[in-house]
C-alpha positions as a printed Julia matrix, in Angstrom:
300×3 Matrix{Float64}:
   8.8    24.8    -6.83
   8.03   26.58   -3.49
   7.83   23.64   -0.81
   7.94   24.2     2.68
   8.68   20.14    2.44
  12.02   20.03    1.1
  14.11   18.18    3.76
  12.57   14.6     3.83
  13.38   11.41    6.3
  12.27    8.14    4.77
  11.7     5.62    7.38
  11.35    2.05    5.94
  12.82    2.61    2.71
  13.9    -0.89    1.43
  10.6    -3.1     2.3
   8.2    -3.96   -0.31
   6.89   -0.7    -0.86
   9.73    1.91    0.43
  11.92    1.75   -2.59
   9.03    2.88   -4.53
   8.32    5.82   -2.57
  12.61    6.51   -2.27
  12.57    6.1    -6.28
   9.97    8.61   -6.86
  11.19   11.04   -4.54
  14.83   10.89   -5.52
  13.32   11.16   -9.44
  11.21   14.17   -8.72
  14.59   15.95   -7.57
  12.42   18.1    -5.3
  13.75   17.11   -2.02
  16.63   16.55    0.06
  16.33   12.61    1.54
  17.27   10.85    4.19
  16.93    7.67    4.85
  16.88    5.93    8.16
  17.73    2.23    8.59
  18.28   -0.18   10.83
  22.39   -0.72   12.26
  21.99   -4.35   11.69
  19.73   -4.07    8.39
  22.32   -5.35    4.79
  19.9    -2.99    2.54
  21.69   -1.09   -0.07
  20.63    1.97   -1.43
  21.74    3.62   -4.44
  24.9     5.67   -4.02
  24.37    9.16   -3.94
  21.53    8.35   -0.88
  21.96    9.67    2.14
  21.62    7.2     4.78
  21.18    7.44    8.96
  21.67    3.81   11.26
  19.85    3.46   14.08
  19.92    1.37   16.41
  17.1    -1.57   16.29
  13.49   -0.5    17.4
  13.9     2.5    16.67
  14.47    4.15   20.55
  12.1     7.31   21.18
  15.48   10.02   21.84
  17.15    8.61   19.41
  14.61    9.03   16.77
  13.69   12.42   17.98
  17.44   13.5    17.24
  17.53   11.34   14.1
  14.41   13.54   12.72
  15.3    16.6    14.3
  15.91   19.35   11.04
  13.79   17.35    8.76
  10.27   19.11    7.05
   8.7    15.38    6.74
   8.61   12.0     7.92
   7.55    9.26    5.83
   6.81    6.13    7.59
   6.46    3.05    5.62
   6.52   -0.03    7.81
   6.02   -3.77    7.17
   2.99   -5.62    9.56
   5.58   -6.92   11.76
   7.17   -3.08   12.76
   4.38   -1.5    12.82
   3.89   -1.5    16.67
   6.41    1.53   16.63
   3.94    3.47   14.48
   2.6     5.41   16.73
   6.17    6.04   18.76
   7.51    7.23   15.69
   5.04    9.79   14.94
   5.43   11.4    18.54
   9.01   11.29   17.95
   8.66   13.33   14.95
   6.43   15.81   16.6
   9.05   16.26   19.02
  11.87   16.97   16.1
   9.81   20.06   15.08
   8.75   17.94   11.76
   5.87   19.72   10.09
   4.64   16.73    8.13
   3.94   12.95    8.66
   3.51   10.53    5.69
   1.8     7.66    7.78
   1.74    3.94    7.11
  -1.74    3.99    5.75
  -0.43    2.88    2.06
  -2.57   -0.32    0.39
  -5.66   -0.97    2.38
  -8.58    1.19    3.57
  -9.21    1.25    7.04
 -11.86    3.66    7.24
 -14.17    0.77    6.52
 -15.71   -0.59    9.42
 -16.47   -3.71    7.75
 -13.53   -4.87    5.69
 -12.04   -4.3     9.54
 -14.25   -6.6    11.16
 -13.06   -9.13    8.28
  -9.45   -8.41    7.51
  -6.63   -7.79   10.41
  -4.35   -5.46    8.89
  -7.55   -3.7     8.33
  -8.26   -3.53   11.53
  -4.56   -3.15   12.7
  -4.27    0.4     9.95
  -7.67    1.08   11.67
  -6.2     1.13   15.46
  -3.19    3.18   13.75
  -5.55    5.93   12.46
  -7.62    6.22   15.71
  -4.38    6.83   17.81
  -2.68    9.06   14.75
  -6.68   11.45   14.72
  -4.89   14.08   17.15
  -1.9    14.14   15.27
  -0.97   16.66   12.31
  -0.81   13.54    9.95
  -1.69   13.34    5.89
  -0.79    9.92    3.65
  -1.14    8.23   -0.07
  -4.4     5.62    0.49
  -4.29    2.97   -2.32
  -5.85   -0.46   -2.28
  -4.08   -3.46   -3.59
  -0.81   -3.57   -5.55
  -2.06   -4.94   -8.49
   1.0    -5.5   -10.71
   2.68   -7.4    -7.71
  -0.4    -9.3    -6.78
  -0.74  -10.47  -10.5
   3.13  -11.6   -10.44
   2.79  -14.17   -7.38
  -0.52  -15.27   -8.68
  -2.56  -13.37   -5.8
  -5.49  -13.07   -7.96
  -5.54  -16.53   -8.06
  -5.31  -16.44  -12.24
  -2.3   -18.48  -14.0
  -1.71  -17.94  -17.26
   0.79  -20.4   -17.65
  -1.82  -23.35  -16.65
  -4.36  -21.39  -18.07
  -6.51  -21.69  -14.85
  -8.67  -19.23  -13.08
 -10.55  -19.1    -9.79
 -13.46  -16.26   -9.75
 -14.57  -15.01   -7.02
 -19.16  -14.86   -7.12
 -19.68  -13.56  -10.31
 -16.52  -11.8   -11.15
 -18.29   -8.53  -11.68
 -17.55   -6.42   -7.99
 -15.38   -4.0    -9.18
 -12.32   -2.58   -7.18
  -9.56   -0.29   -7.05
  -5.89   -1.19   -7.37
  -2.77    1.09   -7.27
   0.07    0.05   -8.4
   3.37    0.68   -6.26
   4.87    3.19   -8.68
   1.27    5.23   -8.24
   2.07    4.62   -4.19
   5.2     6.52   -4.61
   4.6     9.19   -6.82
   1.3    10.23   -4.06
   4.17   10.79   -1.35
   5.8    13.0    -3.66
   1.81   14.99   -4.73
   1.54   14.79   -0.8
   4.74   17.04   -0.2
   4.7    19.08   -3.0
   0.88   19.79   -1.81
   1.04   20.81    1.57
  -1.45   22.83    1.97
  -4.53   20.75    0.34
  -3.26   17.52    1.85
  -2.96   18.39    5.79
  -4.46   16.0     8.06
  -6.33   14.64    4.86
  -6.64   10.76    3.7
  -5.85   10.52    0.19
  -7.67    8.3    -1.94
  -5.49    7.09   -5.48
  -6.06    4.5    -7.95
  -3.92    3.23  -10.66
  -7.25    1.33  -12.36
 -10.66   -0.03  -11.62
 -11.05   -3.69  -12.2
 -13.21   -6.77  -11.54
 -12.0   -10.38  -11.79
 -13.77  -10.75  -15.12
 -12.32   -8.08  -16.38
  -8.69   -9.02  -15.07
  -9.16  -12.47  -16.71
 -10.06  -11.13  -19.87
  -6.83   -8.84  -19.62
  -4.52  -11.82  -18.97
  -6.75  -13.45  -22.1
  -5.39  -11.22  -24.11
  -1.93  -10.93  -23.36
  -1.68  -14.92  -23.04
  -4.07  -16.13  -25.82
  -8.0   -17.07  -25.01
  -8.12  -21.06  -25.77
  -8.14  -23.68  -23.01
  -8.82  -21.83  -20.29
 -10.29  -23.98  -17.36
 -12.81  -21.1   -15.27
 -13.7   -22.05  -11.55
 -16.13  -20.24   -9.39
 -15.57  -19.54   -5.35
 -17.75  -17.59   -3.12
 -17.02  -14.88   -0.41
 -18.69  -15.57    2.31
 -17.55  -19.08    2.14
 -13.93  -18.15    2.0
 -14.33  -15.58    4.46
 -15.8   -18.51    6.84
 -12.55  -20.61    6.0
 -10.17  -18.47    6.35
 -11.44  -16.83    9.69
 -11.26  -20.54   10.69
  -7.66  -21.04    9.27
  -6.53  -17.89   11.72
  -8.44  -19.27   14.85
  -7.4   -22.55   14.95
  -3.92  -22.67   12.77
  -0.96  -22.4    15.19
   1.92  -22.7    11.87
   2.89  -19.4    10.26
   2.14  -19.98    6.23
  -1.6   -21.32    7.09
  -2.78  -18.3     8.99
  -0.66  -16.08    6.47
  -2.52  -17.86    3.01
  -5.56  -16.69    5.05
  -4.51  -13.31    5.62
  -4.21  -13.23    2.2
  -7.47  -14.43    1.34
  -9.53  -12.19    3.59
  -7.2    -9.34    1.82
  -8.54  -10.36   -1.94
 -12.19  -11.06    0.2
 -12.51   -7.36    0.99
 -12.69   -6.04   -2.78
 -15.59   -8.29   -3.42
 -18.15   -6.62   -1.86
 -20.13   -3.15   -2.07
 -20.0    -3.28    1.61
 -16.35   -3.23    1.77
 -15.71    0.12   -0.22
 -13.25   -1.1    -2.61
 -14.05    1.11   -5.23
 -12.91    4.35   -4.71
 -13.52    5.64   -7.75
 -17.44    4.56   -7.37
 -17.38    6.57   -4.18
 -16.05    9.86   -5.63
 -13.01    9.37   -3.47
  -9.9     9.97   -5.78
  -7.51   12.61   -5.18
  -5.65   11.41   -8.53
  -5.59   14.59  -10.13
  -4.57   16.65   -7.33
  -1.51   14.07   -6.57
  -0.68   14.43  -10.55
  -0.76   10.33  -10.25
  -1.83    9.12  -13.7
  -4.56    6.42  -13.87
  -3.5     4.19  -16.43
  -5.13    0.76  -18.78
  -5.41   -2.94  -16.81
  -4.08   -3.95  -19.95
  -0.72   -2.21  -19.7
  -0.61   -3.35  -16.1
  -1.1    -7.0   -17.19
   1.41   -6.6   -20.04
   4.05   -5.17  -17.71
   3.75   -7.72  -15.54
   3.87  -10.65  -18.29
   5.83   -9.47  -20.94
């Protein structure tokens, strides 16, 4: 493979979705990683990973010597660090790094509307504006779908056999799996060219509550089901009201959550990126693959 990407700095590498993208990259065998982690962080990697301490909060020089020698920069930040975003990627344009992987992973933020309703929408949507003038490409995928059906996100338990559907249950969305998350970092870098300064838009499946139900049906047995209904704009209402009047953390946090499973129920909200022609699937090499199989992962 000829890939002016080849020396890669992984920033954020043992949250919820950065082992993902480290597993993927180290499995590819393309690249030569680095990754950078806080002094004070107890992560473990695995043992033939190269691995940089900072100190906490990243400072600007430090970073800027930290990156310095590196092709690409992938950031991928939890909510609560993501105030250094934009520090980070000036730091890396300092270094001489050709490439930035941002933070964009898992919701869209190009939508104006699921920004006015959901706040890390609108928080990725602040990130992009100040990232525009910046020589930046990333992996855009919606929900995590196998992760979200393994806490119960979707609000569907097979083991009480209960279900809460959200209108109808037919708005169909896109979910990406983390696996698909980190093998679009690695179509990124081995894609330089096509994937400057682009969004990229992947999907793992298309689904709609219905049809997740019917999934976890099948993999947990039909009978004795017990099928509630829910509407969005009423949950929207509650939960907007949950974050302006809740002062205790896991309140306004359940509602963060529910104005995150609120955007995929409309047409408004873009959730379907497959409907919109946006995929870049192919040109990642990221395989779509069954809701079934998804489901069955998760379950089995």
């Amino acid at each position: 493979m000829a890939n002016s990407l080849r020396k890669v700095a992984i920033v954020g590498a043992s949250g919820h979705l950065g082992p993902f993208i480290l597993k993927a990259l180290q499995q590819s065998q393309d690249f030569a990683i680095t990754v950078i982690t806080r002094k004070n962080s107890s992560a473990v990697f695995p043992s033939d990973t190269r691995v940089v301490r900072v100190t906490d909060g990243y400072p600007d020089d430090e970073m800027i010597e930290v990156f310095r020698g590196h092709d690409a920069v992938i950031l991928s930040l939890g909510f609560a660090a993501e105030n250094r975003h934009g520090a980070l990627a000036r730091a890396s344009i300092k270094a001489g790094v050709k490439r930035l992987v941002a933070s964009g992973y898992g919701v869209d933020a190009t939508n104006k509307e699921a920004a006015k309703v959901f706040p890390v929408a609108a928080t990725k949507a602040a990130m992009l504006e100040d990232l525009k003038s910046l020589e930046t490409s990333g992996g855009r995928g919606r929900i995590f779908p196998a992760a979200c059906i393994q806490v119960g996100f979707f609000g569907i338990d097979p083991a009480k056999k209960t279900a809460s559907i959200w209108d109808d249950g037919n708005a169909r969305f896109t979910a990406t799996t983390r696996d698909a998350i980190g093998k679009s970092v690695v179509g990124v870098l081995r894609h330089p060219d096509e994937t400057a300064n682009r969004i990229m838009h992947i999907s793992s499946t298309e689904l709609s509550m219905n049809e997740l139900l019917a999934a976890e049906q099948k993999v947990s047995g039909e009978d004795g089901w017990q099928v509630s209904h829910v509407n969005t704009e009423e949950e929207i209402a509650k939960a907007q009201n949950t974050l302006a009047t809740q002062t205790e953390f896991m309140p306004k946090m359940n509602a963060v959550g529910r104005l995150g499973l609120a955007v995929n129920m409309k047409d408004s909200f873009g959730a379907n990126f497959k409907a919109l022609g946006l995929l870049d699937n192919e040109s990642l090499e990221v395989p779509q693959e069954s809701l079934e199989d998804v489901v069955r992962r998760v379950r089995e």
